[in-house]
N, CA, C and O atoms as a GROMACS GRO file, in nm:
protein
  572
    1UNK      N    1   2.439  -4.180  -2.452
    1UNK     CA    2   2.336  -4.196  -2.351
    1UNK      C    3   2.400  -4.201  -2.212
    1UNK      O    4   2.349  -4.138  -2.119
    2UNK      N    5   2.508  -4.273  -2.196
    2UNK     CA    6   2.573  -4.286  -2.067
    2UNK      C    7   2.633  -4.152  -2.022
    2UNK      O    8   2.622  -4.116  -1.905
    3UNK      N    9   2.697  -4.079  -2.115
    3UNK     CA   10   2.754  -3.949  -2.080
    3UNK      C   11   2.645  -3.851  -2.038
    3UNK      O   12   2.663  -3.774  -1.944
    4UNK      N   13   2.533  -3.854  -2.106
    4UNK     CA   14   2.422  -3.765  -2.072
    4UNK      C   15   2.369  -3.796  -1.933
    4UNK      O   16   2.341  -3.704  -1.856
    5UNK      N   17   2.355  -3.921  -1.898
    5UNK     CA   18   2.308  -3.962  -1.766
    5UNK      C   19   2.407  -3.918  -1.658
    5UNK      O   20   2.366  -3.872  -1.551
    6UNK      N   21   2.534  -3.930  -1.685
    6UNK     CA   22   2.637  -3.888  -1.590
    6UNK      C   23   2.629  -3.737  -1.568
    6UNK      O   24   2.641  -3.689  -1.455
    7UNK      N   25   2.609  -3.661  -1.676
    7UNK     CA   26   2.598  -3.515  -1.664
    7UNK      C   27   2.476  -3.476  -1.580
    7UNK      O   28   2.484  -3.387  -1.496
    8UNK      N   29   2.363  -3.541  -1.604
    8UNK     CA   30   2.242  -3.511  -1.528
    8UNK      C   31   2.264  -3.541  -1.380
    8UNK      O   32   2.226  -3.461  -1.294
    9UNK      N   33   2.325  -3.654  -1.350
    9UNK     CA   34   2.352  -3.690  -1.211
    9UNK      C   35   2.448  -3.589  -1.148
    9UNK      O   36   2.430  -3.551  -1.032
   10UNK      N   37   2.548  -3.546  -1.221
   10UNK     CA   38   2.644  -3.448  -1.171
   10UNK      C   39   2.576  -3.314  -1.142
   10UNK      O   40   2.601  -3.254  -1.037
   11UNK      N   41   2.490  -3.267  -1.232
   11UNK     CA   42   2.420  -3.141  -1.212
   11UNK      C   43   2.328  -3.149  -1.090
   11UNK      O   44   2.323  -3.057  -1.009
   12UNK      N   45   2.255  -3.258  -1.078
   12UNK     CA   46   2.165  -3.275  -0.963
   12UNK      C   47   2.244  -3.276  -0.832
   12UNK      O   48   2.201  -3.217  -0.733
   13UNK      N   49   2.358  -3.342  -0.830
   13UNK     CA   50   2.443  -3.349  -0.711
   13UNK      C   51   2.495  -3.211  -0.674
   13UNK      O   52   2.493  -3.174  -0.556
   14UNK      N   53   2.542  -3.136  -0.771
   14UNK     CA   54   2.595  -3.001  -0.743
   14UNK      C   55   2.484  -2.910  -0.691
   14UNK      O   56   2.506  -2.838  -0.594
   15UNK      N   57   2.368  -2.913  -0.753
   15UNK     CA   58   2.257  -2.829  -0.708
   15UNK      C   59   2.217  -2.866  -0.565
   15UNK      O   60   2.190  -2.778  -0.484
   16UNK      N   61   2.212  -2.992  -0.534
   16UNK     CA   62   2.178  -3.038  -0.399
   16UNK      C   63   2.282  -2.991  -0.298
   16UNK      O   64   2.246  -2.943  -0.190
   17UNK      N   65   2.409  -3.005  -0.331
   17UNK     CA   66   2.515  -2.961  -0.240
   17UNK      C   67   2.512  -2.810  -0.218
   17UNK      O   68   2.530  -2.765  -0.105
   18UNK      N   69   2.491  -2.734  -0.322
   18UNK     CA   70   2.486  -2.588  -0.307
   18UNK      C   71   2.370  -2.548  -0.217
   18UNK      O   72   2.386  -2.462  -0.131
   19UNK      N   73   2.255  -2.608  -0.234
   19UNK     CA   74   2.140  -2.579  -0.148
   19UNK      C   75   2.168  -2.615  -0.004
   19UNK      O   76   2.124  -2.543   0.086
   20UNK      N   77   2.238  -2.724   0.021
   20UNK     CA   78   2.272  -2.766   0.157
   20UNK      C   79   2.376  -2.675   0.218
   20UNK      O   80   2.365  -2.639   0.336
   21UNK      N   81   2.477  -2.637   0.143
   21UNK     CA   82   2.585  -2.553   0.193
   21UNK      C   83   2.536  -2.413   0.224
   21UNK      O   84   2.577  -2.355   0.325
   22UNK      N   85   2.450  -2.356   0.141
   22UNK     CA   86   2.404  -2.220   0.164
   22UNK      C   87   2.306  -2.211   0.280
   22UNK      O   88   2.273  -2.101   0.324
   23UNK      N   89   2.260  -2.323   0.329
   23UNK     CA   90   2.171  -2.322   0.444
   23UNK      C   91   2.035  -2.261   0.413
   23UNK      O   92   1.979  -2.190   0.496
   24UNK      N   93   1.983  -2.288   0.298
   24UNK     CA   94   1.852  -2.237   0.263
   24UNK      C   95   1.750  -2.283   0.367
   24UNK      O   96   1.749  -2.401   0.402
   25UNK      N   97   1.664  -2.193   0.416
   25UNK     CA   98   1.570  -2.230   0.522
   25UNK      C   99   1.472  -2.335   0.474
   25UNK      O  100   1.421  -2.330   0.362
   26UNK      N  101   1.446  -2.430   0.560
   26UNK     CA  102   1.350  -2.534   0.528
   26UNK      C  103   1.213  -2.487   0.572
   26UNK      O  104   1.194  -2.454   0.689
   27UNK      N  105   1.119  -2.483   0.481
   27UNK     CA  106   0.986  -2.433   0.511
   27UNK      C  107   0.881  -2.536   0.479
   27UNK      O  108   0.780  -2.506   0.414
   28UNK      N  109   0.903  -2.657   0.523
   28UNK     CA  110   0.810  -2.765   0.495
   28UNK      C  111   0.676  -2.734   0.561
   28UNK      O  112   0.670  -2.714   0.683
   29UNK      N  113   0.571  -2.730   0.485
   29UNK     CA  114   0.437  -2.709   0.537
   29UNK      C  115   0.400  -2.564   0.560
   29UNK      O  116   0.283  -2.534   0.583
   30UNK      N  117   0.495  -2.472   0.554
   30UNK     CA  118   0.465  -2.330   0.576
   30UNK      C  119   0.411  -2.268   0.447
   30UNK      O  120   0.464  -2.292   0.339
   31UNK      N  121   0.306  -2.189   0.460
   31UNK     CA  122   0.242  -2.128   0.343
   31UNK      C  123   0.286  -1.985   0.318
   31UNK      O  124   0.244  -1.925   0.218
   32UNK      N  125   0.370  -1.929   0.406
   32UNK     CA  126   0.414  -1.791   0.386
   32UNK      C  127   0.552  -1.775   0.448
   32UNK      O  128   0.602  -1.865   0.516
   33UNK      N  129   0.614  -1.660   0.424
   33UNK     CA  130   0.747  -1.632   0.479
   33UNK      C  131   0.765  -1.480   0.495
   33UNK      O  132   0.733  -1.404   0.404
   34UNK      N  133   0.816  -1.439   0.610
   34UNK     CA  134   0.847  -1.298   0.634
   34UNK      C  135   0.727  -1.208   0.620
   34UNK      O  136   0.621  -1.235   0.677
   35UNK      N  137   0.741  -1.101   0.544
   35UNK     CA  138   0.632  -1.004   0.528
   35UNK      C  139   0.511  -1.064   0.457
   35UNK      O  140   0.401  -1.010   0.465
   36UNK      N  141   0.530  -1.176   0.388
   36UNK     CA  142   0.418  -1.245   0.326
   36UNK      C  143   0.324  -1.308   0.427
   36UNK      O  144   0.214  -1.350   0.392
   37UNK      N  145   0.366  -1.315   0.555
   37UNK     CA  146   0.283  -1.369   0.662
   37UNK      C  147   0.202  -1.262   0.734
   37UNK      O  148   0.118  -1.294   0.818
   38UNK      N  149   0.226  -1.134   0.703
   38UNK     CA  150   0.158  -1.026   0.774
   38UNK      C  151   0.007  -1.045   0.771
   38UNK      O  152  -0.053  -1.060   0.664
   39UNK      N  153  -0.054  -1.045   0.890
   39UNK     CA  154  -0.200  -1.053   0.901
   39UNK      C  155  -0.259  -1.191   0.887
   39UNK      O  156  -0.381  -1.205   0.882
   40UNK      N  157  -0.176  -1.295   0.880
   40UNK     CA  158  -0.224  -1.432   0.860
   40UNK      C  159  -0.219  -1.508   0.992
   40UNK      O  160  -0.128  -1.488   1.073
   41UNK      N  161  -0.317  -1.594   1.014
   41UNK     CA  162  -0.321  -1.678   1.134
   41UNK      C  163  -0.205  -1.778   1.130
   41UNK      O  164  -0.189  -1.848   1.030
   42UNK      N  165  -0.123  -1.787   1.236
   42UNK     CA  166  -0.006  -1.875   1.234
   42UNK      C  167  -0.040  -2.023   1.219
   42UNK      O  168   0.034  -2.097   1.154
   43UNK      N  169  -0.149  -2.068   1.279
   43UNK     CA  170  -0.185  -2.209   1.268
   43UNK      C  171  -0.237  -2.243   1.128
   43UNK      O  172  -0.205  -2.349   1.075
   44UNK      N  173  -0.315  -2.154   1.070
   44UNK     CA  174  -0.368  -2.178   0.936
   44UNK      C  175  -0.257  -2.180   0.832
   44UNK      O  176  -0.269  -2.248   0.730
   45UNK      N  177  -0.149  -2.107   0.858
   45UNK     CA  178  -0.037  -2.100   0.762
   45UNK      C  179   0.067  -2.208   0.786
   45UNK      O  180   0.167  -2.214   0.713
   46UNK      N  181   0.048  -2.293   0.884
   46UNK     CA  182   0.144  -2.400   0.912
   46UNK      C  183   0.269  -2.351   0.983
   46UNK      O  184   0.373  -2.417   0.978
   47UNK      N  185   0.261  -2.238   1.050
   47UNK     CA  186   0.379  -2.181   1.116
   47UNK      C  187   0.391  -2.220   1.262
   47UNK      O  188   0.493  -2.193   1.325
   48UNK      N  189   0.289  -2.283   1.318
   48UNK     CA  190   0.291  -2.319   1.459
   48UNK      C  191   0.377  -2.439   1.492
   48UNK      O  192   0.414  -2.458   1.608
   49UNK      N  193   0.410  -2.522   1.394
   49UNK     CA  194   0.478  -2.647   1.420
   49UNK      C  195   0.617  -2.629   1.482
   49UNK      O  196   0.655  -2.706   1.570
   50UNK      N  197   0.692  -2.530   1.437
   50UNK     CA  198   0.827  -2.511   1.491
   50UNK      C  199   0.836  -2.387   1.581
   50UNK      O  200   0.945  -2.342   1.615
   51UNK      N  201   0.721  -2.333   1.619
   51UNK     CA  202   0.719  -2.208   1.696
   51UNK      C  203   0.771  -2.228   1.838
   51UNK      O  204   0.759  -2.335   1.897
   52UNK      N  205   0.830  -2.121   1.890
   52UNK     CA  206   0.874  -2.121   2.029
   52UNK      C  207   0.852  -1.982   2.087
   52UNK      O  208   0.836  -1.884   2.014
   53UNK      N  209   0.852  -1.975   2.220
   53UNK     CA  210   0.834  -1.848   2.289
   53UNK      C  211   0.969  -1.778   2.299
   53UNK      O  212   1.062  -1.830   2.360
   54UNK      N  213   0.979  -1.661   2.238
   54UNK     CA  214   1.102  -1.582   2.242
   54UNK      C  215   1.118  -1.521   2.381
   54UNK      O  216   1.225  -1.529   2.441
   55UNK      N  217   1.012  -1.460   2.429
   55UNK     CA  218   1.011  -1.398   2.561
   55UNK      C  219   0.866  -1.385   2.605
   55UNK      O  220   0.775  -1.399   2.524
   56UNK      N  221   0.845  -1.358   2.733
   56UNK     CA  222   0.709  -1.340   2.783
   56UNK      C  223   0.711  -1.241   2.898
   56UNK      O  224   0.816  -1.209   2.954
   57UNK      N  225   0.593  -1.194   2.932
   57UNK     CA  226   0.575  -1.109   3.049
   57UNK      C  227   0.451  -1.158   3.123
   57UNK      O  228   0.362  -1.217   3.063
   58UNK      N  229   0.446  -1.132   3.253
   58UNK     CA  230   0.339  -1.183   3.338
   58UNK      C  231   0.299  -1.075   3.438
   58UNK      O  232   0.383  -1.004   3.493
   59UNK      N  233   0.169  -1.065   3.462
   59UNK     CA  234   0.120  -0.975   3.567
   59UNK      C  235  -0.019  -1.018   3.609
   59UNK      O  236  -0.108  -1.032   3.524
   60UNK      N  237  -0.039  -1.039   3.736
   60UNK     CA  238  -0.171  -1.066   3.795
   60UNK      C  239  -0.247  -1.179   3.724
   60UNK      O  240  -0.368  -1.170   3.708
   61UNK      N  241  -0.178  -1.283   3.684
   61UNK     CA  242  -0.243  -1.397   3.620
   61UNK      C  243  -0.252  -1.390   3.468
   61UNK      O  244  -0.299  -1.484   3.406
   62UNK      N  245  -0.207  -1.281   3.409
   62UNK     CA  246  -0.212  -1.264   3.263
   62UNK      C  247  -0.072  -1.284   3.205
   62UNK      O  248   0.024  -1.221   3.249
   63UNK      N  249  -0.062  -1.370   3.107
   63UNK     CA  250   0.064  -1.393   3.035
   63UNK      C  251   0.052  -1.335   2.895
   63UNK      O  252  -0.053  -1.346   2.831
   64UNK      N  253   0.159  -1.275   2.848
   64UNK     CA  254   0.170  -1.234   2.707
   64UNK      C  255   0.303  -1.288   2.657
   64UNK      O  256   0.408  -1.262   2.716
   65UNK      N  257   0.300  -1.362   2.549
   65UNK     CA  258   0.419  -1.425   2.493
   65UNK      C  259   0.444  -1.373   2.352
   65UNK      O  260   0.350  -1.352   2.275
   66UNK      N  261   0.570  -1.353   2.318
   66UNK     CA  262   0.609  -1.326   2.181
   66UNK      C  263   0.655  -1.459   2.122
   66UNK      O  264   0.753  -1.516   2.168
   67UNK      N  265   0.583  -1.508   2.021
   67UNK     CA  266   0.612  -1.637   1.958
   67UNK      C  267   0.683  -1.615   1.826
   67UNK      O  268   0.663  -1.512   1.761
   68UNK      N  269   0.767  -1.711   1.785
   68UNK     CA  270   0.842  -1.699   1.659
   68UNK      C  271   0.849  -1.834   1.589
   68UNK      O  272   0.867  -1.937   1.654
   69UNK      N  273   0.836  -1.831   1.458
   69UNK     CA  274   0.853  -1.949   1.373
   69UNK      C  275   0.967  -1.922   1.276
   69UNK      O  276   0.961  -1.827   1.198
   70UNK      N  277   1.071  -2.005   1.279
   70UNK     CA  278   1.180  -1.988   1.184
   70UNK      C  279   1.140  -2.036   1.045
   70UNK      O  280   1.192  -1.984   0.945
   71UNK      N  281   1.050  -2.133   1.036
   71UNK     CA  282   1.005  -2.180   0.905
   71UNK      C  283   0.932  -2.069   0.830
   71UNK      O  284   0.935  -2.064   0.707
   72UNK      N  285   0.867  -1.980   0.904
   72UNK     CA  286   0.791  -1.870   0.842
   72UNK      C  287   0.858  -1.735   0.860
   72UNK      O  288   0.815  -1.637   0.800
   73UNK      N  289   0.962  -1.728   0.942
   73UNK     CA  290   1.026  -1.600   0.978
   73UNK      C  291   0.918  -1.499   1.016
   73UNK      O  292   0.911  -1.390   0.960
   74UNK      N  293   0.834  -1.538   1.113
   74UNK     CA  294   0.722  -1.454   1.154
   74UNK      C  295   0.702  -1.462   1.305
   74UNK      O  296   0.732  -1.562   1.369
   75UNK      N  297   0.650  -1.352   1.361
   75UNK     CA  298   0.617  -1.341   1.503
   75UNK      C  299   0.467  -1.328   1.520
   75UNK      O  300   0.396  -1.288   1.428
   76UNK      N  301   0.420  -1.362   1.640
   76UNK     CA  302   0.284  -1.332   1.680
   76UNK      C  303   0.278  -1.329   1.831
   76UNK      O  304   0.369  -1.377   1.899
   77UNK      N  305   0.171  -1.272   1.883
   77UNK     CA  306   0.151  -1.264   2.027
   77UNK      C  307   0.054  -1.374   2.069
   77UNK      O  308  -0.041  -1.406   1.997
   78UNK      N  309   0.079  -1.431   2.187
   78UNK     CA  310  -0.016  -1.527   2.245
   78UNK      C  311  -0.039  -1.484   2.389
   78UNK      O  312   0.055  -1.447   2.460
   79UNK      N  313  -0.164  -1.488   2.431
   79UNK     CA  314  -0.199  -1.445   2.565
   79UNK      C  315  -0.294  -1.546   2.627
   79UNK      O  316  -0.375  -1.607   2.558
   80UNK      N  317  -0.283  -1.564   2.758
   80UNK     CA  318  -0.379  -1.646   2.830
   80UNK      C  319  -0.388  -1.598   2.973
   80UNK      O  320  -0.296  -1.536   3.027
   81UNK      N  321  -0.503  -1.626   3.035
   81UNK     CA  322  -0.530  -1.579   3.170
   81UNK      C  323  -0.616  -1.681   3.242
   81UNK      O  324  -0.667  -1.775   3.181
   82UNK      N  325  -0.634  -1.661   3.373
   82UNK     CA  326  -0.718  -1.753   3.451
   82UNK      C  327  -0.865  -1.739   3.412
   82UNK      O  328  -0.903  -1.644   3.344
   83UNK      N  329  -0.945  -1.834   3.454
   83UNK     CA  330  -1.087  -1.832   3.424
   83UNK      C  331  -1.157  -1.711   3.483
   83UNK      O  332  -1.109  -1.649   3.577
   84UNK      N  333  -1.273  -1.680   3.426
   84UNK     CA  334  -1.354  -1.571   3.475
   84UNK      C  335  -1.313  -1.434   3.425
   84UNK      O  336  -1.358  -1.333   3.479
   85UNK      N  337  -1.229  -1.429   3.323
   85UNK     CA  338  -1.182  -1.302   3.270
   85UNK      C  339  -1.197  -1.301   3.118
   85UNK      O  340  -1.206  -1.407   3.056
   86UNK      N  341  -1.198  -1.184   3.060
   86UNK     CA  342  -1.181  -1.172   2.916
   86UNK      C  343  -1.046  -1.104   2.896
   86UNK      O  344  -1.000  -1.030   2.982
   87UNK      N  345  -0.986  -1.128   2.783
   87UNK     CA  346  -0.852  -1.076   2.762
   87UNK      C  347  -0.823  -1.062   2.614
   87UNK      O  348  -0.900  -1.107   2.530
   88UNK      N  349  -0.710  -0.997   2.585
   88UNK     CA  350  -0.669  -0.979   2.447
   88UNK      C  351  -0.519  -1.001   2.436
   88UNK      O  352  -0.445  -0.988   2.534
   89UNK      N  353  -0.477  -1.033   2.316
   89UNK     CA  354  -0.335  -1.045   2.282
   89UNK      C  355  -0.312  -0.954   2.163
   89UNK      O  356  -0.394  -0.947   2.071
   90UNK      N  357  -0.200  -0.884   2.164
   90UNK     CA  358  -0.169  -0.798   2.051
   90UNK      C  359  -0.021  -0.797   2.020
   90UNK      O  360   0.063  -0.806   2.110
   91UNK      N  361   0.009  -0.787   1.892
   91UNK     CA  362   0.145  -0.779   1.840
   91UNK      C  363   0.167  -0.636   1.795
   91UNK      O  364   0.083  -0.579   1.725
   92UNK      N  365   0.280  -0.577   1.834
   92UNK     CA  366   0.307  -0.440   1.793
   92UNK      C  367   0.456  -0.418   1.770
   92UNK      O  368   0.540  -0.490   1.823
   93UNK      N  369   0.485  -0.318   1.692
   93UNK     CA  370   0.622  -0.273   1.668
   93UNK      C  371   0.634  -0.134   1.729
   93UNK      O  372   0.556  -0.046   1.694
   94UNK      N  373   0.731  -0.113   1.820
   94UNK     CA  374   0.746   0.019   1.880
   94UNK      C  375   0.760   0.127   1.771
   94UNK      O  376   0.840   0.114   1.678
   95UNK      N  377   0.682   0.232   1.786
   95UNK     CA  378   0.685   0.340   1.689
   95UNK      C  379   0.588   0.322   1.573
   95UNK      O  380   0.554   0.418   1.505
   96UNK      N  381   0.545   0.198   1.550
   96UNK     CA  382   0.453   0.170   1.439
   96UNK      C  383   0.312   0.139   1.487
   96UNK      O  384   0.217   0.149   1.410
   97UNK      N  385   0.297   0.101   1.612
   97UNK     CA  386   0.166   0.072   1.668
   97UNK      C  387   0.128  -0.075   1.657
   97UNK      O  388   0.208  -0.160   1.618
   98UNK      N  389   0.003  -0.103   1.692
   98UNK     CA  390  -0.049  -0.240   1.695
   98UNK      C  391  -0.068  -0.291   1.553
   98UNK      O  392  -0.127  -0.224   1.469
   99UNK      N  393  -0.017  -0.411   1.529
   99UNK     CA  394  -0.031  -0.474   1.398
   99UNK      C  395  -0.146  -0.573   1.395
   99UNK      O  396  -0.212  -0.590   1.292
  100UNK      N  397  -0.170  -0.640   1.508
  100UNK     CA  398  -0.273  -0.741   1.512
  100UNK      C  399  -0.324  -0.755   1.654
  100UNK      O  400  -0.245  -0.755   1.748
  101UNK      N  401  -0.455  -0.767   1.671
  101UNK     CA  402  -0.515  -0.777   1.802
  101UNK      C  403  -0.628  -0.880   1.797
  101UNK      O  404  -0.702  -0.886   1.699
  102UNK      N  405  -0.640  -0.960   1.903
  102UNK     CA  406  -0.750  -1.055   1.914
  102UNK      C  407  -0.799  -1.056   2.058
  102UNK      O  408  -0.719  -1.043   2.150
  103UNK      N  409  -0.930  -1.070   2.077
  103UNK     CA  410  -0.988  -1.077   2.211
  103UNK      C  411  -1.053  -1.212   2.230
  103UNK      O  412  -1.100  -1.274   2.135
  104UNK      N  413  -1.056  -1.256   2.356
  104UNK     CA  414  -1.119  -1.383   2.386
  104UNK      C  415  -1.172  -1.386   2.527
  104UNK      O  416  -1.156  -1.290   2.603
  105UNK      N  417  -1.235  -1.496   2.563
  105UNK     CA  418  -1.287  -1.516   2.697
  105UNK      C  419  -1.212  -1.628   2.767
  105UNK      O  420  -1.127  -1.694   2.708
  106UNK      N  421  -1.245  -1.648   2.891
  106UNK     CA  422  -1.170  -1.731   2.984
  106UNK      C  423  -1.145  -1.875   2.935
  106UNK      O  424  -1.208  -1.924   2.841
  107UNK      N  425  -1.052  -1.939   3.004
  107UNK     CA  426  -1.020  -2.080   2.989
  107UNK      C  427  -0.960  -2.116   2.854
  107UNK      O  428  -0.977  -2.229   2.807
  108UNK      N  429  -0.891  -2.026   2.793
  108UNK     CA  430  -0.830  -2.057   2.664
  108UNK      C  431  -0.713  -1.962   2.642
  108UNK      O  432  -0.695  -1.866   2.717
  109UNK      N  433  -0.635  -1.990   2.539
  109UNK     CA  434  -0.531  -1.895   2.499
  109UNK      C  435  -0.568  -1.842   2.362
  109UNK      O  436  -0.635  -1.910   2.283
  110UNK      N  437  -0.525  -1.722   2.334
  110UNK     CA  438  -0.555  -1.659   2.208
  110UNK      C  439  -0.427  -1.606   2.147
  110UNK      O  440  -0.335  -1.566   2.219
  111UNK      N  441  -0.420  -1.606   2.016
  111UNK     CA  442  -0.302  -1.554   1.948
  111UNK      C  443  -0.344  -1.453   1.842
  111UNK      O  444  -0.451  -1.461   1.782
  112UNK      N  445  -0.255  -1.358   1.822
  112UNK     CA  446  -0.277  -1.258   1.717
  112UNK      C  447  -0.240  -1.320   1.583
  112UNK      O  448  -0.190  -1.432   1.576
  113UNK      N  449  -0.265  -1.246   1.478
  113UNK     CA  450  -0.211  -1.284   1.348
  113UNK      C  451  -0.062  -1.250   1.346
  113UNK      O  452  -0.011  -1.189   1.440
  114UNK      N  453   0.006  -1.288   1.240
  114UNK     CA  454   0.151  -1.276   1.235
  114UNK      C  455   0.198  -1.143   1.179
  114UNK      O  456   0.124  -1.070   1.113
  115UNK      N  457   0.325  -1.115   1.209
  115UNK     CA  458   0.397  -1.002   1.152
  115UNK      C  459   0.534  -1.049   1.108
  115UNK      O  460   0.581  -1.154   1.150
  116UNK      N  461   0.598  -0.973   1.024
  116UNK     CA  462   0.730  -1.005   0.968
  116UNK      C  463   0.832  -1.027   1.080
  116UNK      O  464   0.855  -0.938   1.162
  117UNK      N  465   0.893  -1.144   1.083
  117UNK     CA  466   0.987  -1.180   1.188
  117UNK      C  467   1.121  -1.108   1.180
  117UNK      O  468   1.200  -1.118   1.273
  118UNK      N  469   1.147  -1.038   1.072
  118UNK     CA  470   1.273  -0.965   1.064
  118UNK      C  471   1.264  -0.827   1.130
  118UNK      O  472   1.365  -0.757   1.141
  119UNK      N  473   1.144  -0.787   1.173
  119UNK     CA  474   1.125  -0.660   1.243
  119UNK      C  475   1.133  -0.681   1.394
  119UNK      O  476   1.106  -0.790   1.443
  120UNK      N  477   1.170  -0.577   1.466
  120UNK     CA  478   1.168  -0.581   1.612
  120UNK      C  479   1.023  -0.568   1.655
  120UNK      O  480   0.959  -0.466   1.627
  121UNK      N  481   0.970  -0.669   1.723
  121UNK     CA  482   0.829  -0.669   1.759
  121UNK      C  483   0.811  -0.706   1.905
  121UNK      O  484   0.900  -0.762   1.969
  122UNK      N  485   0.693  -0.674   1.956
  122UNK     CA  486   0.660  -0.698   2.096
  122UNK      C  487   0.521  -0.759   2.106
  122UNK      O  488   0.437  -0.743   2.017
  123UNK      N  489   0.500  -0.829   2.216
  123UNK     CA  490   0.368  -0.884   2.248
  123UNK      C  491   0.316  -0.814   2.372
  123UNK      O  492   0.392  -0.774   2.460
  124UNK      N  493   0.186  -0.799   2.378
  124UNK     CA  494   0.122  -0.741   2.494
  124UNK      C  495  -0.013  -0.805   2.516
  124UNK      O  496  -0.061  -0.882   2.432
  125UNK      N  497  -0.074  -0.773   2.628
  125UNK     CA  498  -0.204  -0.827   2.658
  125UNK      C  499  -0.279  -0.739   2.756
  125UNK      O  500  -0.221  -0.650   2.820
  126UNK      N  501  -0.407  -0.764   2.767
  126UNK     CA  502  -0.492  -0.694   2.862
  126UNK      C  503  -0.595  -0.792   2.914
  126UNK      O  504  -0.634  -0.886   2.844
  127UNK      N  505  -0.640  -0.770   3.039
  127UNK     CA  506  -0.732  -0.863   3.102
  127UNK      C  507  -0.828  -0.785   3.191
  127UNK      O  508  -0.792  -0.680   3.245
  128UNK      N  509  -0.950  -0.835   3.206
  128UNK     CA  510  -1.046  -0.775   3.297
  128UNK      C  511  -1.156  -0.875   3.329
  128UNK      O  512  -1.172  -0.976   3.259
  129UNK      N  513  -1.233  -0.847   3.434
  129UNK     CA  514  -1.347  -0.934   3.466
  129UNK      C  515  -1.446  -0.937   3.349
  129UNK      O  516  -1.455  -0.841   3.272
  130UNK      N  517  -1.517  -1.045   3.336
  130UNK     CA  518  -1.614  -1.057   3.227
  130UNK      C  519  -1.712  -0.940   3.229
  130UNK      O  520  -1.760  -0.899   3.335
  131UNK      N  521  -1.740  -0.886   3.112
  131UNK     CA  522  -1.836  -0.778   3.091
  131UNK      C  523  -1.796  -0.646   3.159
  131UNK      O  524  -1.882  -0.562   3.186
  132UNK      N  525  -1.668  -0.629   3.187
  132UNK     CA  526  -1.617  -0.505   3.245
  132UNK      C  527  -1.493  -0.461   3.169
  132UNK      O  528  -1.434  -0.541   3.097
  133UNK      N  529  -1.453  -0.335   3.184
  133UNK     CA  530  -1.333  -0.288   3.114
  133UNK      C  531  -1.207  -0.361   3.161
  133UNK      O  532  -1.202  -0.414   3.272
  134UNK      N  533  -1.107  -0.363   3.075
  134UNK     CA  534  -0.978  -0.422   3.114
  134UNK      C  535  -0.920  -0.345   3.230
  134UNK      O  536  -0.927  -0.222   3.234
  135UNK      N  537  -0.862  -0.416   3.326
  135UNK     CA  538  -0.800  -0.350   3.439
  135UNK      C  539  -0.653  -0.392   3.459
  135UNK      O  540  -0.586  -0.340   3.549
  136UNK      N  541  -0.603  -0.485   3.378
  136UNK     CA  542  -0.462  -0.525   3.383
  136UNK      C  543  -0.408  -0.515   3.241
  136UNK      O  544  -0.463  -0.574   3.149
  137UNK      N  545  -0.299  -0.442   3.224
  137UNK     CA  546  -0.233  -0.427   3.094
  137UNK      C  547  -0.087  -0.467   3.108
  137UNK      O  548  -0.022  -0.430   3.206
  138UNK      N  549  -0.036  -0.540   3.012
  138UNK     CA  550   0.106  -0.572   3.010
  138UNK      C  551   0.160  -0.553   2.870
  138UNK      O  552   0.090  -0.579   2.771
  139UNK      N  553   0.283  -0.507   2.862
  139UNK     CA  554   0.350  -0.484   2.735
  139UNK      C  555   0.495  -0.531   2.746
  139UNK      O  556   0.537  -0.589   2.846
  140UNK      N  557   0.568  -0.504   2.641
  140UNK     CA  558   0.714  -0.517   2.641
  140UNK      C  559   0.768  -0.658   2.650
  140UNK      O  560   0.876  -0.678   2.706
  141UNK      N  561   0.696  -0.755   2.598
  141UNK     CA  562   0.756  -0.885   2.573
  141UNK      C  563   0.815  -0.873   2.432
  141UNK      O  564   0.752  -0.912   2.334
  142UNK      N  565   0.936  -0.820   2.424
  142UNK     CA  566   0.995  -0.781   2.295
  142UNK      C  567   1.114  -0.868   2.258
  142UNK      O  568   1.184  -0.920   2.346
  143UNK      N  569   1.137  -0.882   2.131
  143UNK     CA  570   1.251  -0.959   2.086
  143UNK      C  571   1.277  -0.941   1.939
  143UNK      O  572   1.372  -1.000   1.886
   0.00000   0.00000   0.00000
């Protein structure tokens, strides 16, 4: 009985050390990873908790940010603008086109759904007066 207990403790210790040494990504609370996050809302999947802005672009009051979560290995676009405008945020891969797009109205920020974080991706946005066509476009917040 004692030898068996020692063996179990030894196996558990080795498995724990190997997992720590290999640097396995910690995905506490995340519901998807990499390409499994394609098309999913980052907040609903628990990917927003460790997210940060990789890069951003700005023009005439419109911001477009490329966001990244290491827990989910996923990117998404976030856009916001001043009041009195409608706008959109979109995530795209050069050469592949738009992967996710969302539109919204003033006084808030909007985010696209996610894309695989191992791909080279960009965020963009567009803005215009309410009930009129977009008149400001920004792209190339890439990373």
